[in-house]
Short mmCIF file of C-alpha atoms in Angstrom, two decimals:
data_model
loop_
_atom_site.label_atom_id
_atom_site.label_comp_id
_atom_site.label_asym_id
_atom_site.label_seq_id
_atom_site.Cartn_x
_atom_site.Cartn_y
_atom_site.Cartn_z
CA MET Q 1 7.62 13.73 24.97
CA THR Q 2 8.87 10.32 25.98
CA ASP Q 3 6.50 8.28 28.10
CA GLN Q 4 8.62 6.93 30.92
CA ARG Q 5 5.92 4.41 31.86
CA VAL Q 6 6.60 2.29 28.79
CA SER Q 7 8.34 -1.00 29.46
CA ARG Q 8 10.27 -1.68 26.27
CA GLY Q 9 11.22 -5.13 27.36
CA SER Q 10 7.58 -6.21 27.45
CA ALA Q 11 6.50 -4.42 24.33
CA GLY Q 12 7.61 -7.22 22.07
CA PRO Q 13 9.24 -7.47 18.65
CA GLY Q 14 9.02 -4.44 16.39
CA ALA Q 15 7.86 -2.21 19.22
CA ASP Q 16 10.90 0.04 19.61
CA VAL Q 17 10.22 3.18 17.56
CA ALA Q 18 13.84 4.25 18.00
CA GLU Q 19 14.57 1.97 15.06
CA PHE Q 20 12.61 4.41 12.90
CA GLY Q 21 14.15 7.59 14.29
CA TYR Q 22 11.50 8.40 16.92
CA THR Q 23 11.14 8.38 20.68
CA GLN Q 24 8.18 6.69 22.39
CA ALA Q 25 5.57 9.41 22.86
CA MET Q 26 2.41 7.50 23.82
CA ARG Q 27 1.80 4.66 26.23
CA ARG Q 28 1.69 1.11 24.86
CA GLY Q 29 -1.36 -0.65 26.20
CA THR Q 30 -3.33 -1.90 23.18
CA ARG Q 31 -3.45 -5.70 23.21
CA SER Q 32 -4.63 -8.31 20.73
CA PHE Q 33 -8.39 -8.01 21.23
CA ALA Q 34 -8.29 -4.22 21.42
CA SER Q 35 -6.30 -4.12 18.15
CA PHE Q 36 -8.85 -6.43 16.50
CA ALA Q 37 -11.66 -4.34 17.97
CA VAL Q 38 -10.23 -1.17 16.43
CA ALA Q 39 -10.05 -2.79 12.98
CA PHE Q 40 -13.48 -4.44 13.32
CA ALA Q 41 -15.13 -1.28 14.62
CA PHE Q 42 -13.85 0.75 11.67
CA VAL Q 43 -15.17 -1.86 9.24
CA SER Q 44 -18.44 -2.06 11.23
CA ILE Q 45 -20.77 -4.21 9.18
CA ALA Q 46 -23.74 -2.71 11.01
CA THR Q 47 -22.73 0.76 9.84
CA GLY Q 48 -21.89 -0.18 6.28
CA ILE Q 49 -24.93 -2.34 5.62
CA PHE Q 50 -27.38 0.06 7.24
CA THR Q 51 -25.88 2.87 5.15
CA THR Q 52 -25.70 1.24 1.73
CA TYR Q 53 -28.30 -1.53 1.51
CA GLY Q 54 -31.02 0.83 0.28
CA ALA Q 55 -28.75 2.26 -2.41
CA VAL Q 56 -27.88 -1.26 -3.59
CA LEU Q 57 -31.58 -2.19 -3.83
CA GLN Q 58 -32.06 0.84 -6.06
CA SER Q 59 -28.99 0.31 -8.26
CA SER Q 60 -28.69 -3.48 -8.39
CA GLY Q 61 -31.74 -5.04 -6.77
CA PRO Q 62 -31.54 -7.75 -4.08
CA ALA Q 63 -29.15 -9.84 -6.24
CA GLY Q 64 -26.57 -7.11 -5.63
CA ILE Q 65 -25.74 -8.73 -2.29
CA TRP Q 66 -23.78 -11.41 -4.19
CA THR Q 67 -21.10 -8.83 -4.88
CA TRP Q 68 -20.31 -8.95 -1.14
CA PRO Q 69 -18.17 -12.14 -1.21
CA VAL Q 70 -16.16 -10.71 -4.12
CA ALA Q 71 -15.42 -7.55 -2.15
CA VAL Q 72 -14.54 -9.50 0.99
CA VAL Q 73 -12.01 -11.71 -0.79
CA GLY Q 74 -10.51 -8.71 -2.57
CA GLN Q 75 -10.18 -6.65 0.60
CA LEU Q 76 -8.74 -9.63 2.49
CA MET Q 77 -5.94 -9.80 -0.09
CA VAL Q 78 -5.27 -6.09 0.46
CA ALA Q 79 -5.32 -6.59 4.23
CA LEU Q 80 -2.72 -9.35 3.96
CA LEU Q 81 -0.39 -7.08 1.99
CA PHE Q 82 -0.95 -4.27 4.48
CA GLY Q 83 -0.16 -6.73 7.25
CA SER Q 84 3.11 -7.57 5.56
CA LEU Q 85 4.02 -3.88 5.50
CA ALA Q 86 2.84 -3.31 9.08
CA ALA Q 87 5.10 -6.14 10.26
CA ARG Q 88 8.08 -4.41 8.68
CA ILE Q 89 7.37 -0.78 9.56
CA PRO Q 90 5.11 -0.82 12.67
CA VAL Q 91 4.87 2.95 13.07
CA THR Q 92 1.87 5.26 13.47
CA GLY Q 93 0.91 6.79 10.13
CA TYR Q 94 0.52 3.50 8.17
CA SER Q 95 0.48 4.27 4.39
CA TYR Q 96 2.07 7.69 4.92
CA GLN Q 97 5.00 6.05 6.68
CA TRP Q 98 5.28 3.09 4.32
CA VAL Q 99 5.26 5.13 1.11
CA SER Q 100 7.54 7.83 2.54
CA ARG Q 101 10.18 5.32 3.58
CA LEU Q 102 9.95 2.83 0.72
CA ALA Q 103 9.33 5.22 -2.20
CA ASN Q 104 10.04 8.86 -1.37
CA PRO Q 105 8.77 11.49 1.10
CA VAL Q 106 6.85 13.48 -1.52
CA LEU Q 107 4.76 10.48 -2.57
CA GLY Q 108 4.44 9.60 1.11
CA TRP Q 109 3.11 13.05 1.89
CA ILE Q 110 0.57 12.78 -0.92
CA MET Q 111 -0.55 9.41 0.44
CA GLY Q 112 -0.84 10.86 3.93
CA TRP Q 113 -2.92 13.78 2.67
CA ILE Q 114 -5.28 11.52 0.71
CA SER Q 115 -5.65 9.32 3.80
CA PHE Q 116 -6.47 12.40 5.85
CA THR Q 117 -9.16 13.52 3.40
CA PHE Q 118 -10.68 10.02 3.51
CA LEU Q 119 -10.79 9.91 7.31
CA ALA Q 120 -12.24 13.40 7.52
CA ILE Q 121 -15.14 12.55 5.24
CA VAL Q 122 -15.85 9.00 6.38
CA VAL Q 123 -16.36 9.93 10.03
CA VAL Q 124 -19.12 12.29 8.92
CA ALA Q 125 -20.64 9.64 6.63
CA VAL Q 126 -20.71 7.10 9.45
CA ASP Q 127 -22.16 9.43 12.08
CA TYR Q 128 -24.76 10.69 9.61
CA THR Q 129 -26.00 7.10 9.36
CA ILE Q 130 -27.21 7.19 12.97
CA ALA Q 131 -29.31 10.27 12.39
CA SER Q 132 -30.61 9.41 8.93
CA THR Q 133 -31.23 5.66 8.84
CA VAL Q 134 -31.56 4.33 12.40
CA LEU Q 135 -32.85 6.89 14.90
CA PRO Q 136 -35.95 7.86 12.85
CA VAL Q 137 -37.18 4.25 13.14
CA LEU Q 138 -35.91 3.72 16.68
CA LEU Q 139 -37.53 6.88 18.06
CA ASN Q 140 -40.43 7.02 15.59
CA TYR Q 141 -39.93 10.46 14.13
CA THR Q 142 -39.58 11.85 10.61
CA GLY Q 143 -35.98 12.39 9.60
CA THR Q 144 -35.12 15.70 7.95
CA PRO Q 145 -31.82 17.25 6.82
CA GLY Q 146 -32.12 19.68 9.72
CA ASN Q 147 -32.47 17.18 12.56
CA ALA Q 148 -29.95 14.84 10.90
CA TRP Q 149 -27.45 17.71 10.95
CA TRP Q 150 -27.68 18.57 14.64
CA ILE Q 151 -27.90 14.94 15.78
CA THR Q 152 -24.77 14.09 13.78
CA ALA Q 153 -23.01 17.14 15.21
CA VAL Q 154 -23.77 16.00 18.77
CA VAL Q 155 -22.60 12.43 18.06
CA LEU Q 156 -19.34 13.75 16.60
CA ALA Q 157 -18.78 15.91 19.67
CA GLY Q 158 -19.25 12.94 22.01
CA GLN Q 159 -16.72 10.87 20.08
CA ALA Q 160 -14.20 13.71 20.08
CA LEU Q 161 -14.46 14.10 23.85
CA LEU Q 162 -13.62 10.43 24.41
CA VAL Q 163 -10.71 10.44 21.95
CA ALA Q 164 -9.33 13.70 23.32
CA PHE Q 165 -9.34 12.88 27.01
CA SER Q 166 -8.67 9.15 27.34
CA THR Q 167 -7.28 6.52 24.98
CA ARG Q 168 -7.92 3.89 27.65
CA TRP Q 169 -11.61 4.75 27.95
CA THR Q 170 -11.91 5.05 24.19
CA GLU Q 171 -10.63 1.49 23.85
CA ARG Q 172 -12.85 0.26 26.67
CA VAL Q 173 -15.93 1.74 25.06
CA ASN Q 174 -14.88 0.31 21.72
CA ASN Q 175 -14.20 -3.16 23.14
CA VAL Q 176 -17.66 -3.26 24.69
CA ALA Q 177 -19.27 -1.95 21.50
CA VAL Q 178 -17.47 -4.49 19.29
CA THR Q 179 -18.41 -7.35 21.60
CA ALA Q 180 -22.01 -6.16 21.51
CA GLU Q 181 -21.91 -5.88 17.72
CA LEU Q 182 -20.47 -9.38 17.27
CA VAL Q 183 -22.99 -10.95 19.63
CA GLY Q 184 -25.85 -8.72 18.53
CA MET Q 185 -25.37 -9.25 14.80
CA LEU Q 186 -25.12 -13.02 15.26
CA LEU Q 187 -28.26 -12.98 17.40
CA LEU Q 188 -29.98 -10.76 14.87
CA VAL Q 189 -29.26 -13.18 12.03
CA VAL Q 190 -30.54 -16.16 14.02
CA LEU Q 191 -33.69 -14.38 15.17
CA LEU Q 192 -34.52 -13.07 11.71
CA LEU Q 193 -34.17 -16.50 10.14
CA VAL Q 194 -36.03 -18.36 12.91
CA VAL Q 195 -38.89 -15.88 13.20
CA GLY Q 196 -39.04 -15.51 9.44
CA ALA Q 197 -39.31 -19.29 9.02
CA ILE Q 198 -42.04 -19.50 11.65
CA MET Q 199 -43.95 -16.68 9.95
CA ARG Q 200 -43.30 -18.29 6.56
CA GLY Q 201 -41.90 -14.98 5.43
CA LEU Q 202 -38.66 -16.25 3.86
CA ASP Q 203 -38.74 -15.51 0.14
CA PHE Q 204 -35.81 -17.30 -1.51
CA SER Q 205 -36.64 -15.78 -4.89
CA ASN Q 206 -35.41 -12.45 -3.51
CA LEU Q 207 -31.86 -13.81 -3.50
CA VAL Q 208 -31.81 -13.84 -7.30
CA SER Q 209 -34.25 -11.00 -7.93
CA THR Q 210 -33.07 -7.84 -9.66
CA GLY Q 211 -36.02 -5.88 -8.29
CA SER Q 212 -36.90 -2.97 -10.54
CA ILE Q 213 -33.67 -3.38 -12.52
CA SER Q 214 -33.93 -4.91 -16.00
CA HIS Q 215 -32.36 -8.33 -16.54
CA GLU Q 216 -30.97 -7.13 -19.85
CA GLY Q 217 -27.38 -6.05 -19.43
CA TYR Q 218 -27.51 -6.67 -15.68
CA PHE Q 219 -24.04 -8.26 -15.54
CA SER Q 220 -22.44 -5.97 -18.13
CA PHE Q 221 -19.53 -3.67 -17.31
CA GLY Q 222 -21.53 -0.77 -18.70
CA SER Q 223 -20.31 2.04 -20.93
CA LEU Q 224 -17.57 4.65 -20.64
CA LEU Q 225 -19.46 6.79 -18.13
CA HIS Q 226 -21.94 4.29 -16.75
CA VAL Q 227 -21.44 1.13 -14.69
CA GLY Q 228 -23.51 -2.03 -15.07
CA PRO Q 229 -26.10 -2.77 -12.34
CA TRP Q 230 -24.39 -5.79 -10.76
CA MET Q 231 -20.99 -4.08 -10.81
CA MET Q 232 -22.50 -1.06 -9.05
CA GLY Q 233 -23.63 -3.39 -6.26
CA THR Q 234 -19.98 -3.91 -5.36
CA LEU Q 235 -20.18 -0.62 -3.47
CA LEU Q 236 -21.97 -2.51 -0.70
CA GLY Q 237 -18.79 -4.35 0.21
CA SER Q 238 -16.39 -1.66 -0.98
CA PHE Q 239 -17.82 0.89 1.43
CA THR Q 240 -18.16 -1.52 4.34
CA ILE Q 241 -14.97 -3.62 4.27
CA VAL Q 242 -12.57 -0.70 4.67
CA GLY Q 243 -10.63 0.73 7.56
CA PHE Q 244 -9.06 -2.51 8.75
CA GLU Q 245 -5.72 -0.69 8.46
CA SER Q 246 -6.73 1.49 11.42
CA ALA Q 247 -5.07 -1.13 13.62
CA ALA Q 248 -1.76 -0.27 11.93
CA ASN Q 249 -2.26 3.40 12.73
CA LEU Q 250 -2.13 2.58 16.45
CA ALA Q 251 1.10 0.60 16.07
CA GLU Q 252 3.01 2.78 18.52
CA GLU Q 253 0.37 2.16 21.17
CA THR Q 254 0.11 -1.59 20.54
CA GLU Q 255 2.02 -4.30 22.36
CA GLN Q 256 3.96 -6.53 19.95
CA PRO Q 257 2.59 -4.59 16.94
CA ALA Q 258 4.47 -6.51 14.25
CA ARG Q 259 2.68 -9.69 15.31
CA VAL Q 260 -0.63 -8.34 16.59
CA VAL Q 261 -1.55 -5.76 13.94
CA PRO Q 262 -1.39 -8.01 10.81
CA ARG Q 263 -3.53 -10.64 12.49
CA ALA Q 264 -6.01 -8.04 13.72
CA MET Q 265 -6.53 -6.69 10.20
CA ALA Q 266 -7.06 -10.10 8.59
CA GLN Q 267 -9.31 -11.31 11.41
CA ALA Q 268 -11.45 -8.16 11.17
CA VAL Q 269 -12.01 -8.65 7.43
CA ILE Q 270 -12.85 -12.34 7.81
CA ALA Q 271 -15.21 -11.85 10.76
CA SER Q 272 -16.93 -8.91 9.09
CA GLY Q 273 -17.21 -10.73 5.78
CA VAL Q 274 -18.79 -13.90 7.13
CA LEU Q 275 -21.15 -12.27 9.62
CA GLY Q 276 -22.07 -9.45 7.23
CA PHE Q 277 -23.03 -11.81 4.43
CA ALA Q 278 -25.17 -13.92 6.76
CA PHE Q 279 -26.99 -10.73 7.81
CA LEU Q 280 -27.47 -9.62 4.20
CA VAL Q 281 -28.96 -12.98 3.23
CA ALA Q 282 -31.33 -12.92 6.23
CA VAL Q 283 -32.55 -9.39 5.51
CA THR Q 284 -32.97 -10.07 1.79
CA LEU Q 285 -34.98 -13.23 2.44
CA LEU Q 286 -37.33 -11.13 4.57
CA ALA Q 287 -37.38 -8.03 2.36
CA GLY Q 288 -40.92 -8.73 1.18
CA ASP Q 289 -41.39 -6.59 -1.91
CA PRO Q 290 -37.84 -5.40 -2.67
CA VAL Q 291 -39.08 -2.72 -5.07
CA ALA Q 292 -41.19 -1.14 -2.34
CA LEU Q 293 -38.45 -1.57 0.26
CA ALA Q 294 -35.99 0.24 -2.00
CA GLN Q 295 -38.10 3.40 -1.64
CA SER Q 296 -37.61 3.48 2.12
CA ALA Q 297 -34.90 5.67 3.66
CA THR Q 298 -34.48 3.06 6.41
CA PRO Q 299 -34.89 -0.36 4.72
CA ILE Q 300 -32.84 -2.45 7.18
CA ALA Q 301 -34.51 -0.93 10.22
CA ASP Q 302 -37.92 -1.44 8.59
CA VAL Q 303 -37.30 -5.17 8.08
CA ILE Q 304 -36.05 -5.65 11.64
CA ALA Q 305 -39.01 -3.80 13.16
CA ARG Q 306 -41.54 -5.63 10.98
CA VAL Q 307 -40.19 -9.15 11.59
CA LEU Q 308 -39.07 -8.97 15.22
CA GLY Q 309 -41.61 -6.56 16.59
CA PRO Q 310 -41.10 -3.36 18.55
CA VAL Q 311 -39.42 -4.74 21.70
CA VAL Q 312 -36.74 -6.99 20.21
CA GLY Q 313 -36.40 -4.73 17.21
CA THR Q 314 -35.78 -1.73 19.45
CA ALA Q 315 -33.15 -3.55 21.52
CA LEU Q 316 -31.26 -4.61 18.43
CA LEU Q 317 -31.47 -1.17 16.86
CA ILE Q 318 -29.93 0.25 20.03
CA MET Q 319 -27.07 -2.20 19.50
CA VAL Q 320 -26.68 -0.89 15.98
CA VAL Q 321 -26.51 2.70 17.24
CA VAL Q 322 -23.76 1.69 19.71
CA ALA Q 323 -21.84 -0.07 16.93
CA ILE Q 324 -22.08 2.93 14.62
CA PHE Q 325 -20.99 5.28 17.43
CA ALA Q 326 -17.93 3.10 18.04
CA CYS Q 327 -17.17 3.00 14.33
CA GLY Q 328 -17.17 6.79 14.09
CA MET Q 329 -15.11 7.06 17.27
CA VAL Q 330 -12.40 4.74 15.92
CA ILE Q 331 -12.34 6.60 12.60
CA LEU Q 332 -11.90 9.87 14.47
CA MET Q 333 -9.09 8.37 16.55
CA THR Q 334 -7.40 7.04 13.41
CA GLY Q 335 -7.57 10.46 11.75
CA VAL Q 336 -6.13 12.09 14.84
CA ARG Q 337 -3.20 9.66 14.92
CA LEU Q 338 -2.46 10.33 11.25
CA VAL Q 339 -2.47 14.09 11.78
CA TRP Q 340 -0.18 13.63 14.77
CA ALA Q 341 2.20 11.35 12.85
CA MET Q 342 2.52 13.77 9.93
CA SER Q 343 2.87 16.72 12.31
CA ARG Q 344 5.62 14.92 14.24
CA ASP Q 345 7.59 14.96 10.98
CA ALA Q 346 6.65 18.64 10.46
CA ARG Q 347 4.60 17.71 7.35
CA PHE Q 348 1.12 18.97 8.26
CA PRO Q 349 -0.20 22.56 8.21
CA GLY Q 350 0.13 23.91 11.78
CA HIS Q 351 2.29 20.93 12.76
CA ALA Q 352 3.84 22.63 15.78
CA LEU Q 353 0.45 22.58 17.51
CA TRP Q 354 -0.89 19.23 16.27
CA SER Q 355 2.28 17.30 17.20
CA ARG Q 356 1.85 17.92 20.91
CA ILE Q 357 0.93 15.13 23.29
CA SER Q 358 -1.08 16.29 26.30
CA PRO Q 359 1.02 15.63 29.43
CA ARG Q 360 -2.18 15.22 31.42
CA PHE Q 361 -4.17 12.93 29.14
CA GLY Q 362 -1.42 11.32 27.06
CA THR Q 363 -3.36 12.00 23.85
CA PRO Q 364 -2.90 14.31 20.83
CA LEU Q 365 -5.42 16.75 22.27
CA ALA Q 366 -4.95 19.58 19.76
CA ALA Q 367 -5.01 17.21 16.79
CA THR Q 368 -8.32 15.82 18.06
CA GLY Q 369 -9.76 19.32 18.10
CA LEU Q 370 -8.65 19.88 14.51
CA VAL Q 371 -10.26 16.69 13.16
CA PHE Q 372 -13.44 17.43 15.12
CA VAL Q 373 -13.77 20.97 13.75
CA LEU Q 374 -13.10 19.81 10.19
CA GLY Q 375 -15.73 17.10 10.57
CA GLU Q 376 -18.30 19.66 11.69
CA LEU Q 377 -17.45 21.89 8.70
CA LEU Q 378 -17.84 19.02 6.24
CA LEU Q 379 -21.13 18.08 7.88
CA ALA Q 380 -22.40 21.63 7.40
CA ILE Q 381 -21.45 21.51 3.72
CA PHE Q 382 -23.25 18.22 3.04
CA ALA Q 383 -26.12 18.58 5.51
CA PHE Q 384 -28.81 20.03 3.24
CA GLN Q 385 -28.01 18.18 0.04
CA THR Q 386 -30.87 15.90 -0.92
CA ASP Q 387 -28.43 13.09 -1.74
CA ALA Q 388 -26.11 13.85 1.17
CA LEU Q 389 -25.74 10.28 2.38
CA PHE Q 390 -24.92 8.90 -1.07
CA ALA Q 391 -22.41 11.71 -1.69
CA LEU Q 392 -20.73 11.06 1.64
CA PHE Q 393 -20.40 7.30 1.33
CA SER Q 394 -19.35 7.55 -2.34
CA ALA Q 395 -16.44 9.82 -1.44
CA ALA Q 396 -15.65 7.57 1.52
CA THR Q 397 -15.45 4.59 -0.86
CA LEU Q 398 -13.43 6.24 -3.62
CA LEU Q 399 -10.65 7.51 -1.39
CA PRO Q 400 -9.67 4.21 0.28
CA SER Q 401 -9.72 2.55 -3.13
CA VAL Q 402 -7.08 5.02 -4.28
CA ILE Q 403 -5.08 4.54 -1.08
CA TYR Q 404 -5.19 0.76 -1.31
CA ALA Q 405 -4.26 0.72 -5.00
CA ALA Q 406 -1.28 3.04 -4.50
CA THR Q 407 -0.02 1.10 -1.48
CA VAL Q 408 -0.35 -2.27 -3.22
CA LEU Q 409 1.48 -0.86 -6.25
CA LEU Q 410 4.27 0.26 -3.91
CA TYR Q 411 4.41 -3.23 -2.43
CA ILE Q 412 4.72 -4.79 -5.88
CA VAL Q 413 7.55 -2.46 -6.89
CA LYS Q 414 9.44 -2.65 -3.59
CA ARG Q 415 8.68 -6.14 -2.34
CA ARG Q 416 12.22 -7.41 -2.95
CA ASP Q 417 13.71 -4.44 -1.09
CA LEU Q 418 11.45 -4.49 1.96
CA PRO Q 419 13.08 -4.53 5.40
CA PRO Q 420 12.91 -7.84 7.31
CA SER Q 421 9.54 -8.82 8.75
CA LYS Q 422 9.26 -8.67 12.53
CA GLY Q 423 6.24 -10.90 12.98
CA PHE Q 424 4.25 -11.71 9.81
CA THR Q 425 5.10 -12.92 6.33
CA LEU Q 426 3.10 -14.21 3.36
CA GLY Q 427 5.77 -16.69 2.29
CA ARG Q 428 4.90 -18.65 -0.84
CA PHE Q 429 1.42 -17.11 -0.93
CA GLU Q 430 2.78 -13.62 -1.62
CA VAL Q 431 2.48 -13.72 -5.43
CA PRO Q 432 -1.10 -15.16 -5.53
CA VAL Q 433 -2.17 -12.56 -2.94
CA ILE Q 434 -0.64 -9.75 -5.02
CA VAL Q 435 -2.38 -10.97 -8.19
CA LEU Q 436 -5.81 -11.23 -6.55
CA ALA Q 437 -5.46 -7.89 -4.78
CA SER Q 438 -4.44 -6.17 -8.04
CA ILE Q 439 -7.36 -7.62 -10.02
CA TRP Q 440 -9.79 -6.60 -7.31
CA LEU Q 441 -8.49 -3.02 -7.01
CA VAL Q 442 -8.58 -2.42 -10.78
CA PHE Q 443 -12.15 -3.73 -10.87
CA GLU Q 444 -13.12 -1.53 -7.91
CA LEU Q 445 -11.59 1.65 -9.34
CA LEU Q 446 -13.45 1.12 -12.62
CA ILE Q 447 -16.73 1.59 -10.74
CA PHE Q 448 -15.94 5.24 -10.10
CA ARG Q 449 -16.02 6.16 -13.78
CA ASP Q 450 -19.81 6.41 -13.45
CA VAL Q 451 -21.14 9.97 -13.62
CA VAL Q 452 -23.02 9.54 -10.32
CA PHE Q 453 -19.65 9.83 -8.56
CA LEU Q 454 -18.96 13.28 -9.98
CA SER Q 455 -19.46 14.97 -6.60
CA SER Q 456 -17.03 12.51 -5.05
CA TRP Q 457 -14.37 13.38 -7.61
CA VAL Q 458 -15.03 17.07 -7.02
CA TYR Q 459 -14.42 16.61 -3.29
CA VAL Q 460 -11.22 14.69 -4.02
CA ALA Q 461 -10.08 17.37 -6.49
CA ILE Q 462 -10.68 20.18 -3.99
CA MET Q 463 -8.81 18.43 -1.21
CA VAL Q 464 -5.94 17.46 -3.54
CA ALA Q 465 -5.69 21.06 -4.74
CA ILE Q 466 -5.46 22.30 -1.16
CA GLY Q 467 -2.83 19.69 -0.44
CA ALA Q 468 -0.88 20.57 -3.59
CA VAL Q 469 -0.69 24.22 -2.57
CA TYR Q 470 0.64 23.33 0.87
CA LEU Q 471 3.07 20.74 -0.54
CA GLY Q 472 4.44 23.32 -2.98
CA TRP Q 473 4.94 25.80 -0.15
CA LEU Q 474 6.56 23.11 1.99
CA LEU Q 475 9.01 22.14 -0.74
CA ALA Q 476 9.89 25.77 -1.46
CA ARG Q 477 10.44 26.56 2.19
CA ARG Q 478 12.66 23.53 2.79
CA GLY Q 479 14.73 23.75 -0.34
CA GLY Q 480 13.22 20.86 -2.27
CA THR Q 481 12.68 17.20 -1.55
CA ALA Q 482 15.83 16.91 0.57
CA GLY Q 483 14.04 18.95 3.22
CA LEU Q 484 11.38 16.25 3.56
CA ALA Q 485 13.74 13.40 4.38
CA MET Q 486 12.24 10.96 6.88
CA PRO Q 487 13.95 10.07 10.15
CA ASP Q 488 16.49 7.34 9.48
CA MET Q 489 15.47 3.70 9.66
CA HIS Q 490 18.14 1.74 11.42
CA SER Q 491 18.47 -1.53 13.26
CA VAL Q 492 18.72 -1.13 17.01
CA ASP Q 493 19.82 -4.77 17.30
CA ALA Q 494 22.58 -4.19 14.76
CA GLU Q 495 23.82 -1.20 16.73
CA LEU Q 496 23.86 -3.19 19.95
CA GLU Q 497 25.76 -6.01 18.24
CA ALA Q 498 28.25 -3.50 16.83
CA ASP Q 499 28.76 -1.96 20.28
CA ALA Q 500 29.29 -5.42 21.77
CA ALA Q 501 31.80 -6.28 19.03
CA LYS Q 502 33.69 -3.07 19.70
CA ALA Q 503 33.76 -3.80 23.41
CA GLY Q 504 34.98 -7.34 22.77
CA ALA Q 505 37.72 -6.04 20.54
CA GLY Q 506 38.78 -3.61 23.22
CA VAL Q 507 37.86 -0.56 21.14
#
């Protein structure tokens, strides 16, 4: 359904989806800050650090926080390459669209399916953080798998309602939440350091402490099935600094997407990296006994409450809850847009239903319901596992690593054949960015050889198997790969110039 309210003249370069074989189906209203807010909210340093800091204390000790800058630089290189692709093919569906059009539709479908499995699991991982690591301290109750389950289910339902019924209100809520997170996290860092200094509670030895982890072999790469302690700490940044590409998945709702989206992704990684590391340093300086803190299910919240007291600590923890809610909401919205994009091309199971845009709300209403129901099912599966949170965030770290690696490999192979950029280019920095991104992604993928990620690989294997069955059926039904051809990419400007030439020639 074409949205007649769209003003194509004001949408900016790269905004006309007709160039990619589509008609405008959703209203363009996402501007620069909203695009940045989407990318920043998905990354959500509050969510990632609250979720993984305790696990890093256990696997790597406090010194594990020094893996954060490595992850930030690596993910920034990936974001720059994604920005280069987004400036060339600014269409909803991001990696699914890029791989389908630049490689082939079968590989594109596989990439889309892997992206879908990532988004489905990560929204549950993020929402579970509220119930398992923040609310027990904020409301002073004992967290159990049972209450974590129903609280997460309610949070997921609230996010789905916003995404289903109003993109405008979803963005407004997210803009407010991101602003609060930026201001709140900065304030939190300052308060922790100032109060900690006044209390003489800053312990600089914690910054180089390995906690209960032996110094021997600390920086080793480990063995075939085990990862070294410091290398394992990289999960802190790997889990947190992901999702910046969500801005690209709203390309068809963004004004001037070829210019806005690449900048939004890079800015989100930089802002998250700098502010997140400052927060990690502040918390680690005030960790007290890191070995004892590692035993807590809510280490970050414990430090905040102990140092800042109940009043300030409570206010800042409320900010964290808002930030995590926004993070989950953006992830849900990103998953919905991917389902809609694949369904629009008749590539997703039940696509006839999921491709519909609600004439009343202007949103993919049915697709929202699908992602919500799947999230609740995954939550039920993981809810009563004793290591549920680790299993969730491990799977949610493995999948984007695979997506990023495959997309960067595509970029390397196809970079000389890419369509012209409409708003962002790496220029002479392209090769150094490719080299750094490749080194980082190989290093990151090597982490997942550790046996502790077995459940994550099992989840991936199950979802891939389901996808393989559907892909086989799709290929058989459509007579092979020719039946999965993407809508043609063509230059609208070239067509207009050709028409003008014909008219001038009197044709």
